[in-house]
Amino acid sequence: MAFTNVCLWTLLAFMLTWTVFYVTNRGKKATQLADAVVEEREDGATDVIIVGAGVGGSALAYALAKDGRRVHVIERDLREPERIMGEFMQPGGRLMLSKLGLEDCLEGIDAQKATGMTVYKDGKEAVASFPVDNNNFPFDPSARSFHNGRFVQRLRQKASSLPNVRLEEGTVKSLIEEKGVIKGVTYKNSAGEETTALAPLTVVCDGCYSNLRRSLNDNNAEVLSYQVGFISKNCQLEEPEKLKLIMSKPSFTMLYQISSTDVRCVFEVLPNNIPSISNGEMATFVKNTIAPQVPLKLRKIFLKGIDEGEHIKAMPTKKMTATLSEKKGVILLGDAFNMRHPAIASGMMVLLSDILILRRLLQPLSNLGNAQKISQVIKSFYDIRKPMSATVNTLGNAFSQVLVASTDEAKEAMRQGCYDYLSSGGFRTSGMMALLGGMNPRPISLIYHLCAITLSSIGHLLSPFPSPLRIWHSLRLFGLAMKMLVPHLKAEGVSQMLFPVNAAAYSKSYMAATAL
Ligand SMILES: Cc1cc2nc3c(=O)[nH]c(=O)nc-3n(C[C@H](O)[C@H](O)[C@H](O)COP(=O)(O)OP(=O)(O)OC[C@H]3O[C@@H](n4cnc5c(N)ncnc54)[C@H](O)[C@@H]3O)c2cc1C
């Protein structure tokens, strides 16, 4: 007893000493920072240069200009983009848009309401809806799907309608750097002249093919697969409010309404086996391999686009963990900063959440020329974004792996388990849909549901009785699940992800009903 008491008191004393040391040290650091001689730059009329006016660059330009910053956005091509990415805005993303005052950019573009999805596997189907009674989500629980280019144009118009935003067509060639501080960019303007722009802060938001990232960090994107898509025009899906997810082979196929008359058809192919689009092999692959797996009631619409010779496009799907740059005076954002598999269509949501966080952190700074303070902002930004970004990144990467068909019994059991879980209704379905919709960005909930899927898949595999072979497959399935989850957790930072206070703070600040 006496020994236990001594141990407890020693531990308490240690913790008290550590706390006092930590608090004092933090105080000292803060004072040092305030006293530090910081370089205040006066670079003329611009506060922020933004490279790229895609989803992120345009939204950020609007947010910062609303706070009074003078923003110069340089975009390579101001025509309406035609892409097969960024066509589905999750409910969580719509909440972020509304907090940024940009919700009206989803209006006037014939965007379609989506309330969930219908999942198809081996002749069976199940409906999974976004939960309508989620007390933690203070917004309309529905998504919107649309032509990405129309949405981007609305964002650009909205940003450039502000007098303190200058949106210019030009291609940024390089960043101007002096002693580790980014001072601006060199770019080719629409007249073809090489010129420069200077500002105390440069935000690089040049998308998934970013050229500028290389001069800021050595982060490399990993190509996971390709998404191949085309549009079937002048048609409407049965129950158009539900995205159709088909668990096909080699991986998933999706159909969703992107306007009142256009249906996006998209499927995934693995990197080592991509039929050529230009010589017609892809169209044949669609007809002979993918179409027969599309349920009969959807097949006519699926084939319509191919039969009418609609353009087929392929996009690499990539993943890249977020890494901070050592350089000062610069922020990387959007796909140039962080990417996850797009199976759960959430890249824009993470990006808009990032913009909200950055905007809030930058608001107290009267002058963006204090490179040291900007560095502090970036470090805080990196931590605050974790609940949303880590949940979405881990879910996207794990979900995409589960959706790949396999002849391996353990992998297939996991895939079946995922279908069963999503189609079971009740708490399991609503929990997963809240995660997929960005309505509950809590890593701990994600881990809970991923573990539950694993355990129910194992239960399924062992039934009706646990033979030695079934036990062996179950153990392998468990190993696979760990292999799927652990690297993602490690990449996102276990402690940052699992510390529940971070998620609670994020929800309180960024998911609350109140405007920012
Ligand atoms: C196949 C696929 C499907 C996806 N589907 C979805 C989805 O349904 N929902 C979702 O939320 N997310 C989805 N995503 C992710 C989402 O599209 C991205 O996260 C989002 O578009 C990133 O926005 P961004 O502003 O970083 O980049 P972008 O929107 O790509 O914008 C980058 C801009 O920078 C410009 N630019 C590039 N280089 C230069 C330069 N040197 N100088 C000047 N300008 C330059 C480009 O022209 C472009 O306008 C998908 C991704 C993929 C790959």
Short mmCIF file of C-alpha atoms and ligand atoms in Angstrom, two decimals, residues 51-57 74-76 83-88 156 170-172 205-207 227 315-316 334-335 342 345-349 351, ligand 1:
data_model
loop_
_atom_site.label_atom_id
_atom_site.label_comp_id
_atom_site.label_asym_id
_atom_site.label_seq_id
_atom_site.Cartn_x
_atom_site.Cartn_y
_atom_site.Cartn_z
CA VAL A 51 -1.43 30.63 -58.40
CA GLY A 52 -4.36 28.84 -60.04
CA ALA A 53 -8.04 29.76 -60.12
CA GLY A 54 -9.50 26.28 -59.86
CA VAL A 55 -11.80 25.34 -57.00
CA GLY A 56 -9.29 26.26 -54.30
CA GLY A 57 -7.68 29.37 -55.77
CA ILE A 74 -3.00 34.15 -61.91
CA GLU A 75 -4.73 31.38 -63.84
CA ARG A 76 -3.34 29.55 -66.85
CA ARG A 83 -12.86 17.69 -66.53
CA ILE A 84 -14.08 14.48 -64.97
CA MET A 85 -13.13 15.57 -61.47
CA GLY A 86 -14.83 17.59 -58.75
CA GLU A 87 -18.40 16.92 -59.79
CA PHE A 88 -19.85 15.85 -56.46
CA ARG A 156 -14.17 32.67 -60.58
CA GLY A 170 -1.16 33.86 -67.25
CA THR A 171 1.07 30.85 -66.63
CA VAL A 172 3.27 30.96 -63.58
CA CYS A 205 -2.93 26.18 -55.65
CA ASP A 206 -2.03 24.80 -59.05
CA GLY A 207 -3.75 21.43 -58.76
CA GLN A 227 -10.74 6.88 -63.51
CA MET A 315 -7.66 10.84 -65.05
CA PRO A 316 -5.02 9.42 -62.74
CA GLY A 334 -5.51 21.96 -52.54
CA ASP A 335 -4.30 19.07 -54.66
CA PRO A 342 -11.32 10.23 -55.10
CA ALA A 345 -15.53 12.38 -53.83
CA SER A 346 -14.31 14.61 -51.02
CA GLY A 347 -11.25 16.51 -52.26
CA MET A 348 -13.16 19.77 -52.64
CA MET A 349 -14.63 19.39 -49.16
CA LEU A 351 -9.96 21.98 -49.60
C1 LIG B 1 -10.85 11.57 -61.05
C2 LIG B 1 -11.11 12.52 -59.92
C3 LIG B 1 -12.41 12.76 -59.51
C4 LIG B 1 -12.66 13.62 -58.47
N1 LIG B 1 -13.96 13.83 -58.07
C5 LIG B 1 -14.21 14.61 -57.01
C6 LIG B 1 -15.55 14.83 -56.57
O1 LIG B 1 -16.50 14.34 -57.17
N2 LIG B 1 -15.74 15.61 -55.47
C7 LIG B 1 -14.71 16.19 -54.81
O2 LIG B 1 -14.94 16.89 -53.82
N3 LIG B 1 -13.44 16.04 -55.23
C8 LIG B 1 -13.17 15.28 -56.30
N4 LIG B 1 -11.89 15.14 -56.75
C9 LIG B 1 -10.84 15.97 -56.15
C10 LIG B 1 -11.03 17.45 -56.54
O3 LIG B 1 -11.35 17.54 -57.90
C11 LIG B 1 -9.79 18.25 -56.23
O4 LIG B 1 -9.46 18.02 -54.88
C12 LIG B 1 -9.97 19.75 -56.45
O5 LIG B 1 -10.39 20.03 -57.74
C13 LIG B 1 -8.65 20.45 -56.19
O6 LIG B 1 -8.76 21.82 -56.44
P1 LIG B 1 -7.46 22.71 -56.69
O7 LIG B 1 -7.92 24.11 -56.69
O8 LIG B 1 -6.37 22.30 -55.81
O9 LIG B 1 -7.02 22.28 -58.15
P2 LIG B 1 -7.75 22.55 -59.51
O10 LIG B 1 -9.22 22.70 -59.30
O11 LIG B 1 -7.29 21.49 -60.43
O12 LIG B 1 -7.19 23.96 -59.97
C14 LIG B 1 -5.85 24.16 -60.32
C15 LIG B 1 -5.81 25.37 -61.24
O13 LIG B 1 -4.48 25.80 -61.38
C16 LIG B 1 -4.27 26.18 -62.73
N5 LIG B 1 -2.82 26.09 -62.97
C17 LIG B 1 -2.06 24.99 -62.97
N6 LIG B 1 -0.77 25.31 -63.17
C18 LIG B 1 -0.73 26.66 -63.31
C19 LIG B 1 0.31 27.59 -63.55
N7 LIG B 1 1.58 27.20 -63.66
N8 LIG B 1 0.00 28.90 -63.64
C20 LIG B 1 -1.27 29.33 -63.51
N9 LIG B 1 -2.30 28.48 -63.28
C21 LIG B 1 -2.03 27.17 -63.19
C22 LIG B 1 -5.08 25.16 -63.52
O14 LIG B 1 -5.38 25.64 -64.81
C23 LIG B 1 -6.32 25.05 -62.63
O15 LIG B 1 -7.33 25.96 -62.99
C24 LIG B 1 -11.60 14.28 -57.81
C25 LIG B 1 -10.29 14.05 -58.23
C26 LIG B 1 -10.05 13.18 -59.28
C27 LIG B 1 -8.63 12.94 -59.70
#
